[in-house]
Amino acid sequence: MLAGYSLGELGSIMAMQGFAGLILFSVFVLMALGLAVIFGQMGVINMAHGEFMILGAYVTFLTSKLFTTYLPQAFGVYFFVAVVLAFIVAGALGMLVEWALIRRLYKRPLDTLLATWGLSLILQQVYRSIFGAREVGVDQPDWMMGAMNITNSIQIPINGLIVMVLTTFIAIGVYLLIFRMGWGKQVRAVMANRAMAGAVGIDTERVDRITFGLGCGIAGIAGSAFTMIGSTSPTAGQLYIVDTFLIVVFGGAASLAGTIASAFAISQARSTLEFFLSGSMAQVIVLLAVIAILMIRPQGLFVLKVRR
Amino acid sequence: MAIEREADRLAVQGLRAGYGQSEVLHSLDFTVGAAEIVVIVGRNGMGKSTLMKSLIGMIPSKGGTIRLDGVDLGPLPSHERVAKGLAYVPQGRMIFPAMTVQENIETGLFVHKTKMIPPDLYTLFPVLQEMRRRRGGNLSGGQQQQLAIARALATNPSVLLLDEPTEGIQPSIIQELARTLRRIRDERGLSIIASEQVLSFALDIADRMLVLEGGRIVHEDARADVDQATVARYLAV
Ligand SMILES: Nc1ncnc2c1ncn2[C@@H]1O[C@H](COP(=O)(O)OP(=O)(O)OP(=O)(O)O)[C@@H](O)[C@H]1O
Ligand SMILES: [Mg+2]
């Protein structure tokens, strides 16, 4: 399996695959963040999370087309505009869905599972009707396609770096929002005890709606990043949702640091293994490893220690 | 039907509440005056917590009205009842364990969109100021009780609901709690409804005492007229 590679070359391969995994890692972190925020806040597992990501990808696709047609001279920066639009569109749809569907089902977790699964099918069909069943690719500006040479054999892709920086900002932003800012106190109070949060005067329904929108908006940003590594199709979100669930469970659902660490572990393990093995084999090995670790630590990697 | 007196701050009429199909409270009528402390005594399972939860809106009422300063709270969700002036300290305290003491108190500030914890809260509970950076879950039972009261007071209520405040608290601290509650009433002029099983504590703070049994109010006495033996009989198992 390793035949033909010297130790030095192996090191470079690991490093390169590691960097190549940056975008995948970022997509996973963003997806898992959104999913975990929604689950932690209202105990809803959003089966349509992958479709919110794909919505962001389509928004990015449309933005790139708009720039090519009307603002070709500014094409170099379209991606940043697309990220903002993807967040707004996916977030707005998320708030609408929460208002129309989810809030009626809070007391029935199984029903929210079914309802959001149904929603994912509906969204896929809507995408198919609007954009067609074929995959669409998004062009990136030349400067983002380049790479930085670190040594002769190690290169870092620029788009990977950009997405990585963006993800870092968003993760820090979410952390500050939830743990340092006033609004996050309401979120944590509702997470800890919904009925009691209402009884100290917190409008729990409003907090729910905004949180759901926030989680979906972050999935939309993941979709923007996703356009750099995959082609967008109505069902592409399905490929990512399982891994995202895995990451959230592995990380320990309530822990931000755990989510990031487990996204890193899983995406890096996959992209490194994929160099040597087929993609599906790599996925199987990662899955087995996660199962093994969860058998030892069923509560996930990170848990908060506090007396109840 | 009880006629509302001018001074009544809270007037409950024909209140019925329960869980699912089963009704626990069968048509309660009572009033609470401004700056009055009313203690509701009753044995385990008589419906004290059910009453508190239906007053704050954690469980919907099946009938009757709850008027605070003339406004019926019945159709409102909890947070709007808090905005109207009701505050709740639940049995078991239910502070937010992973949040710091300070953050716990600050959760009570959102309803009136204020930013700062009023300094007199810390004057009332100096321990909480010392411990403000600790997680609420790491406090002792008595400290958690103080925190739950401070959190409720942060909403600047006119009526404070306390569900079995002495439960799980050492006797020495119970006396201090009684003093604190009377002080809160005297300083802020707020009304207090407390449920209780400990008769000595109830006698210590009550202006008026109601006995709840089987979801009905079966006895009522002003503090001066309370016959300890009668009430004790209701509390005996
Ligand atoms: N969540 C619930 N679902 C169904 N029935 C309940 C529920 N909570 C309480 N009950 C029932 O309602 C009745 C009144 O209970 P409640 O908790 O109000 O009593 P309590 O006077 O507060 O008692 P305690 O002193 O033990 O706290 C009891 O018969 C109890 O079994
Ligand atoms: Mg009780």
XYZ file of C-alpha atoms and ligand atoms in Angstrom:
577
model
C 0.000 0.000 0.000
C 2.761 2.412 0.923
C 5.204 0.876 -1.516
C 7.167 3.267 -3.671
C 6.991 6.273 -1.366
C 9.969 7.361 0.674
C 9.427 8.670 4.180
C 9.994 12.263 3.054
C 7.526 11.891 0.247
C 5.011 10.394 2.639
C 5.395 13.446 4.851
C 4.701 15.747 1.922
C 1.708 13.682 0.861
C 0.270 13.870 4.341
C 0.809 17.617 4.467
C -0.623 18.217 0.991
C -3.654 16.049 1.567
C -4.017 17.801 4.875
C -4.186 21.164 3.147
C -6.364 19.778 0.383
C -8.743 18.755 3.144
C -8.965 22.355 4.372
C -12.080 23.170 2.374
C -13.729 19.872 3.221
C -12.890 20.513 6.864
C -14.367 23.995 6.656
C -17.549 22.771 4.987
C -17.936 20.176 7.728
C -17.259 22.637 10.525
C -19.824 25.077 9.177
C -22.407 22.366 8.576
C -21.858 20.827 11.997
C -21.945 24.225 13.725
C -25.310 25.021 12.202
C -26.716 21.600 12.977
C -25.394 21.619 16.553
C -26.687 25.120 17.282
C -30.164 24.115 16.117
C -30.118 20.766 17.913
C -28.739 22.217 21.132
C -31.278 25.032 21.180
C -34.451 23.179 20.336
C -33.689 19.478 20.157
C -34.607 19.445 16.479
C -32.527 17.332 14.127
C -32.711 19.199 10.863
C -32.753 16.518 8.161
C -32.934 19.256 5.523
C -29.639 20.803 6.617
C -27.865 19.496 3.489
C -30.465 21.192 1.308
C -29.868 24.508 3.063
C -26.194 24.049 2.215
C -27.084 23.389 -1.433
C -29.270 26.494 -1.409
C -26.144 28.439 -0.465
C -24.285 26.713 -3.286
C -26.957 27.694 -5.824
C -26.926 31.254 -4.517
C -23.155 31.253 -5.031
C -23.634 29.862 -8.539
C -26.179 32.569 -9.396
C -23.964 35.281 -7.935
C -21.028 34.144 -10.054
C -23.256 34.215 -13.158
C -24.512 37.700 -12.292
C -20.964 38.954 -11.888
C -19.826 37.372 -15.182
C -22.706 39.036 -17.010
C -22.978 42.432 -15.381
C -19.792 43.056 -13.434
C -17.008 41.039 -15.084
C -14.363 43.493 -13.858
C -15.313 42.688 -10.253
C -15.453 38.922 -10.737
C -12.381 38.532 -8.536
C -14.371 39.354 -5.424
C -17.755 37.803 -6.261
C -17.166 35.003 -3.758
C -17.342 37.332 -0.794
C -20.604 38.818 -2.005
C -21.917 35.285 -2.571
C -21.102 34.276 1.015
C -23.153 37.148 2.409
C -26.066 36.447 0.060
C -25.963 32.707 0.796
C -26.175 33.438 4.526
C -29.094 35.818 4.097
C -31.100 33.615 1.708
C -30.592 30.342 3.617
C -31.173 32.110 6.945
C -34.396 33.715 5.724
C -35.704 30.402 4.424
C -34.739 28.825 7.759
C -36.754 31.390 9.719
C -39.708 30.888 7.398
C -39.536 27.107 7.833
C -39.321 27.473 11.610
C -42.369 29.715 11.626
C -44.451 27.639 9.224
C -43.469 24.134 10.274
C -41.057 23.492 13.130
C -42.636 25.568 15.911
C -45.836 23.530 15.601
C -43.915 20.312 16.253
C -41.568 21.112 19.145
C -43.236 18.715 21.512
C -42.968 15.865 19.019
C -39.304 15.201 18.139
C -40.057 12.273 15.834
C -42.426 14.444 13.846
C -39.779 17.125 13.369
C -37.485 14.436 12.010
C -40.112 13.377 9.496
C -41.142 16.925 8.679
C -37.606 18.117 7.985
C -36.936 14.987 5.956
C -40.028 15.754 3.893
C -38.784 19.309 3.577
C -35.462 18.034 2.220
C -37.283 16.087 -0.508
C -39.414 19.107 -1.380
C -36.365 21.367 -1.593
C -34.541 18.850 -3.808
C -37.499 18.840 -6.186
C -37.675 22.618 -6.170
C -33.967 22.808 -7.071
C -34.520 20.257 -9.832
C -37.367 22.311 -11.277
C -35.479 25.576 -11.149
C -31.889 24.575 -11.916
C -32.353 21.219 -13.658
C -31.139 17.830 -12.503
C -27.666 18.308 -13.997
C -24.759 19.406 -11.880
C -23.646 22.989 -12.174
C -20.044 24.025 -11.634
C -18.995 27.400 -10.344
C -15.965 29.160 -11.846
C -13.482 30.615 -9.449
C -11.439 33.704 -10.181
C -7.866 32.920 -11.273
C -6.231 34.384 -8.211
C -8.128 32.009 -5.951
C -7.139 28.988 -8.002
C -3.442 29.552 -7.351
C -1.319 27.999 -4.649
C 1.427 29.101 -2.340
C 4.616 27.047 -2.413
C 5.945 26.339 1.016
C 8.642 23.855 0.000
C 9.308 22.233 -3.367
C 6.828 19.492 -2.686
C 4.292 21.220 -0.438
C 1.749 23.688 -1.789
C -1.230 25.335 -0.119
C -4.227 26.210 -2.302
C -5.303 29.857 -1.910
C -9.027 29.120 -2.011
C -8.530 26.644 0.812
C -6.833 29.314 2.878
C -9.606 31.812 2.241
C -12.333 29.366 3.199
C -10.347 28.382 6.259
C -10.014 31.990 7.410
C -13.708 32.566 6.759
C -14.640 29.489 8.772
C -12.397 30.585 11.616
C -14.123 33.951 11.733
C -17.553 32.354 11.716
C -16.655 29.852 14.427
C -15.257 32.661 16.581
C -18.322 34.750 15.764
C -20.683 31.974 16.862
C -18.636 31.456 20.018
C -18.782 35.161 20.889
C -22.467 35.323 20.072
C -23.353 32.422 22.322
C -20.849 32.760 25.151
C -20.004 36.448 25.310
C -22.967 38.408 24.065
C -26.345 39.115 25.602
C -28.282 37.262 22.979
C -26.349 34.077 23.660
C -27.435 34.160 27.289
C -31.001 33.759 26.104
C -29.984 30.891 23.840
C -28.155 29.091 26.645
C -31.004 29.642 29.074
C -33.484 28.137 26.612
C -31.076 25.253 25.941
C -30.781 24.546 29.662
C -34.479 24.755 30.531
C -37.044 26.012 28.066
C -39.970 26.375 30.483
C -37.843 28.144 33.084
C -36.360 30.476 30.474
C -39.891 31.560 29.623
C -40.628 32.025 33.316
C -37.734 34.502 33.725
C -39.129 36.529 30.864
C -37.311 35.229 27.786
C -39.357 35.087 24.586
C -38.404 31.510 23.746
C -40.269 31.427 20.424
C -38.361 34.400 19.122
C -35.056 32.902 20.267
C -35.967 29.656 18.493
C -36.757 31.378 15.221
C -33.552 33.386 15.147
C -31.436 30.390 16.149
C -32.952 28.211 13.455
C -32.324 30.951 10.904
C -28.749 31.346 12.123
C -28.035 27.612 11.833
C -29.495 27.475 8.326
C -27.632 30.635 7.308
C -24.332 29.061 8.378
C -25.251 26.000 6.286
C -25.716 28.415 3.379
C -22.153 29.681 3.877
C -20.967 26.066 3.928
C -22.656 25.808 0.528
C -20.579 28.719 -0.774
C -17.411 26.937 0.326
C -18.710 23.676 -1.069
C -18.800 25.081 -4.624
C -14.979 25.017 -4.560
C -14.706 21.289 -4.039
C -17.802 19.790 -5.573
C -20.327 20.453 -8.258
C -23.738 21.566 -7.134
C -26.728 19.367 -7.845
C -30.179 19.032 -6.255
C -29.125 15.970 -4.245
C -25.491 16.862 -3.447
C -26.463 17.844 0.107
C -27.359 14.253 0.915
C -23.731 13.199 0.599
C -22.725 15.572 3.380
C -25.501 15.241 5.890
C -24.461 11.813 7.193
C -20.882 12.901 7.816
C -22.177 16.013 9.511
C -24.334 13.978 11.891
C -21.300 11.825 12.592
C -19.239 14.895 13.456
C -21.845 16.358 15.783
C -22.304 13.085 17.659
C -18.570 12.415 17.779
C -17.812 15.908 19.052
C -20.425 15.837 21.818
C -23.523 17.733 20.751
C -23.212 20.661 23.126
C -19.554 21.493 22.648
C -18.257 23.969 20.114
C -14.637 22.917 20.571
C -15.668 19.272 20.298
C -17.485 19.946 17.045
C -14.452 21.612 15.517
C -12.023 18.973 16.743
C -14.162 16.143 15.465
C -14.725 17.870 12.085
C -10.956 18.200 11.813
C -10.291 14.595 12.789
C -12.893 13.172 10.441
C -12.153 15.316 7.382
C -8.398 14.897 7.749
C -8.640 11.169 8.269
C -10.795 10.928 5.180
C -8.741 13.057 2.860
C -5.466 11.456 3.965
C -6.803 7.932 3.667
C -8.421 8.716 0.324
C -4.985 9.260 -1.166
C -4.089 5.649 -0.478
C -7.482 3.948 -0.667
C -10.700 4.389 -2.586
C -13.080 7.045 -1.233
C -15.651 4.574 0.022
C -13.019 2.438 1.723
C -11.726 5.545 3.475
C -15.248 6.367 4.599
C -15.751 2.881 6.008
C -12.511 3.037 7.978
C -13.387 6.455 9.408
C -16.847 5.234 10.354
C -15.455 2.181 12.115
C -12.950 4.313 14.005
C -15.681 6.703 15.135
C -17.859 3.828 16.306
C -14.946 2.354 18.231
C -14.222 5.666 19.952
C -17.873 6.286 20.762
C -18.034 2.879 22.420
C -15.296 4.063 24.764
C -16.680 7.592 25.184
C -20.403 7.503 24.473
C -20.852 11.123 25.497
C -18.617 12.316 22.660
C -15.155 13.831 22.789
C -15.949 16.849 24.948
C -18.396 17.286 27.782
C -19.008 20.114 30.169
C -18.445 19.223 33.803
C -21.003 20.755 36.116
C -23.221 19.591 38.953
C -26.850 19.453 37.969
C -67.891 34.945 43.569
C -65.398 37.055 45.477
C -65.712 40.794 44.914
C -62.418 42.458 43.915
C -61.278 44.910 46.538
C -59.571 48.132 45.528
C -56.250 47.075 47.005
C -56.117 43.613 45.428
C -53.132 43.274 43.205
C -53.754 39.721 42.073
C -57.222 38.234 41.795
C -57.688 34.582 40.906
C -61.219 33.445 40.103
C -62.491 29.973 39.286
C -58.997 28.804 38.328
C -58.894 25.231 37.095
C -55.711 23.507 35.914
C -54.152 20.073 35.579
C -52.193 17.762 33.357
C -53.669 16.266 30.212
C -57.132 14.967 31.022
C -56.794 15.041 34.807
C -57.787 18.160 36.674
C -55.717 18.978 39.784
C -57.030 22.417 40.754
C -60.812 22.628 41.035
C -61.970 26.205 40.756
C -59.735 28.246 43.079
C -60.680 31.740 44.224
C -58.320 33.987 46.125
C -56.840 37.450 46.094
C -53.528 38.949 47.100
C -53.240 42.553 48.163
C -50.424 44.997 47.450
C -47.380 44.267 49.643
C -49.174 41.306 51.189
C -47.510 37.967 51.893
C -49.871 35.041 51.347
C -48.694 31.547 52.227
C -50.379 28.524 50.738
C -49.880 25.453 52.871
C -50.701 21.889 51.971
C -49.297 18.397 52.078
C -47.437 16.650 49.259
C -49.427 16.300 46.078
C -52.185 18.739 47.074
C -51.545 20.959 44.063
C -49.239 23.723 45.334
C -46.769 23.424 42.457
C -49.585 23.021 39.966
C -51.024 26.325 41.194
C -47.664 28.098 40.875
C -47.071 26.698 37.398
C -50.464 27.708 36.163
C -50.046 31.227 37.603
C -46.751 31.730 35.740
C -48.075 30.017 32.604
C -45.927 26.888 32.482
C -49.114 24.856 32.261
C -52.234 26.273 30.608
C -55.263 26.900 32.790
C -58.440 25.023 31.904
C -60.732 27.755 33.123
C -61.068 30.867 35.254
C -59.131 34.123 35.281
C -55.866 35.362 36.745
C -55.981 39.149 36.980
C -52.886 41.169 37.774
C -53.756 44.844 38.317
C -56.939 44.172 36.389
C -55.316 42.523 33.342
C -56.206 38.871 32.679
C -52.977 36.900 32.311
C -54.747 33.694 31.246
C -54.102 33.864 27.496
C -50.508 35.132 27.804
C -47.334 33.024 27.483
C -44.949 32.999 30.474
C -42.611 35.705 29.261
C -45.458 38.182 28.794
C -46.774 37.422 32.283
C -43.289 38.250 33.553
C -43.392 41.486 31.576
C -46.682 42.333 33.332
C -45.045 41.893 36.752
C -45.157 38.249 37.808
C -41.941 36.445 38.835
C -41.406 32.819 39.759
C -38.998 30.896 41.985
C -39.735 27.228 41.286
C -39.549 24.237 43.590
C -36.053 22.818 43.105
C -34.881 26.330 42.112
C -34.064 25.448 38.512
C -31.199 27.842 38.049
C -29.278 27.444 34.793
C -26.446 25.199 36.015
C -23.853 25.797 33.274
C -24.185 29.581 33.394
C -22.359 31.777 35.881
C -24.155 33.351 38.831
C -24.025 36.731 37.141
C -25.358 35.340 33.857
C -28.176 33.586 35.712
C -29.287 36.891 37.205
C -28.898 38.633 33.862
C -31.381 36.249 32.218
C -34.013 38.167 34.185
C -33.015 41.473 32.579
C -34.109 40.687 29.006
C -37.785 41.166 29.653
C -37.335 44.883 30.280
C -34.291 45.180 28.014
C -32.072 46.525 30.768
C -28.339 45.802 30.773
C -27.132 46.244 34.338
C -27.958 44.141 37.361
C -29.487 46.584 39.883
C -26.839 46.978 42.637
C -29.408 46.526 45.421
C -29.755 42.860 44.388
C -26.179 42.272 45.442
C -26.796 44.283 48.613
C -29.595 41.838 49.374
C -27.447 38.801 48.552
C -23.757 39.642 49.120
C -22.800 35.973 48.658
C -23.900 36.142 45.031
C -21.588 39.061 44.367
C -18.640 37.116 45.773
C -19.566 34.120 43.645
C -20.690 35.931 40.519
C -18.154 34.202 38.260
C -18.890 30.674 39.515
C -21.176 28.369 37.631
C -24.642 28.298 39.162
C -24.571 24.500 39.287
C -21.616 24.579 41.676
C -23.405 26.574 44.388
C -24.865 25.060 47.567
C -28.617 24.585 47.896
C -29.096 27.722 49.980
C -26.986 29.797 47.609
C -28.943 28.465 44.638
C -32.143 29.521 46.383
C -30.764 33.034 46.778
C -29.746 32.998 43.122
C -33.207 31.904 42.007
C -34.763 34.728 44.060
C -32.274 37.268 42.706
C -32.985 36.104 39.154
C -36.716 36.564 39.752
C -36.203 40.006 41.310
C -34.111 41.076 38.313
C -37.362 41.165 36.324
C -38.606 43.888 38.701
C -41.858 42.116 39.635
C -44.885 43.314 41.550
C -45.869 39.772 42.571
C -43.283 37.147 43.510
C -44.220 33.438 43.453
C -42.136 31.095 45.616
C -42.765 27.346 45.439
C -41.610 25.616 48.648
C -38.642 27.926 49.247
C -37.468 26.018 52.336
C -37.206 22.629 50.657
C -33.717 21.187 50.969
C -32.392 24.126 52.992
C -30.718 23.995 56.412
C -32.788 25.242 59.389
C -30.318 28.018 60.229
C -30.675 29.421 56.703
C -34.462 29.132 56.741
C -34.724 31.914 59.350
C -32.476 34.113 57.284
C -34.658 33.405 54.237
C -37.761 34.547 56.142
C -36.002 37.762 57.118
C -34.909 38.357 53.532
C -38.405 37.840 52.140
C -39.930 40.281 54.634
C -37.202 42.760 53.817
C -37.893 42.448 50.075
C -41.572 43.083 50.709
C -40.908 46.065 52.960
C -38.333 47.671 50.678
C -40.023 47.079 47.347
C -43.658 46.890 48.299
C -44.132 43.743 46.285
C -46.636 41.007 47.018
C -45.487 37.467 47.720
C -47.278 34.150 47.262
C -45.332 31.297 48.818
C -46.286 27.643 49.058
C -45.025 25.825 52.115
C -45.173 22.693 54.229
C -43.035 23.976 57.101
C -45.551 25.583 59.458
C -43.058 27.582 61.521
C -41.703 29.267 58.405
C -45.199 29.918 57.093
C -46.213 31.546 60.415
C -43.002 33.543 60.335
C -43.699 35.316 57.039
C -47.441 35.113 56.376
C -49.906 37.988 56.522
C -52.553 35.516 55.503
C -52.591 31.753 55.175
C -54.564 29.529 52.801
C -54.807 25.762 53.134
C -54.860 23.823 49.871
C -56.186 20.296 49.982
C -57.130 18.099 47.060
C -56.963 21.048 44.698
C -59.372 23.203 46.735
C -58.842 25.972 49.267
C -60.339 24.497 52.404
C -59.302 27.051 55.042
C -58.251 30.676 55.190
C -56.931 32.773 58.088
C -55.300 36.129 58.621
C -51.983 35.797 60.471
C -53.449 37.148 63.704
C -56.266 34.609 63.722
C -54.312 31.516 62.735
C -55.047 28.622 65.010
C -51.837 26.636 64.833
C -53.466 23.401 65.869
C -56.060 23.585 63.073
C -53.487 24.273 60.366
C -51.117 21.676 61.787
C -53.890 19.113 61.474
C -54.167 19.881 57.749
C -50.434 19.382 57.371
C -50.252 16.142 59.343
C -49.988 13.043 57.180
N -46.325 16.568 35.311
C -47.381 15.961 35.874
N -48.185 15.162 35.132
C -49.278 14.573 35.682
N -49.627 14.720 36.950
C -48.899 15.506 37.754
C -47.724 16.170 37.241
N -47.173 16.886 38.246
C -47.957 16.679 39.330
N -48.976 15.859 39.031
C -50.030 15.440 39.948
O -50.757 16.584 40.364
C -51.052 16.531 41.748
C -50.549 17.772 42.441
O -49.133 17.831 42.332
P -48.282 19.094 42.768
O -46.899 18.891 42.268
O -48.975 20.318 42.372
O -48.319 18.941 44.353
P -47.535 19.764 45.449
O -48.563 20.246 46.398
O -46.642 20.747 44.836
O -46.692 18.633 46.176
P -45.200 18.669 46.767
O -45.313 19.193 48.150
O -44.779 17.244 46.743
O -44.351 19.533 45.878
C -50.439 15.234 42.279
O -51.445 14.287 42.377
C -49.453 14.831 41.216
O -49.388 13.431 41.106
Mg -44.656 21.021 44.740
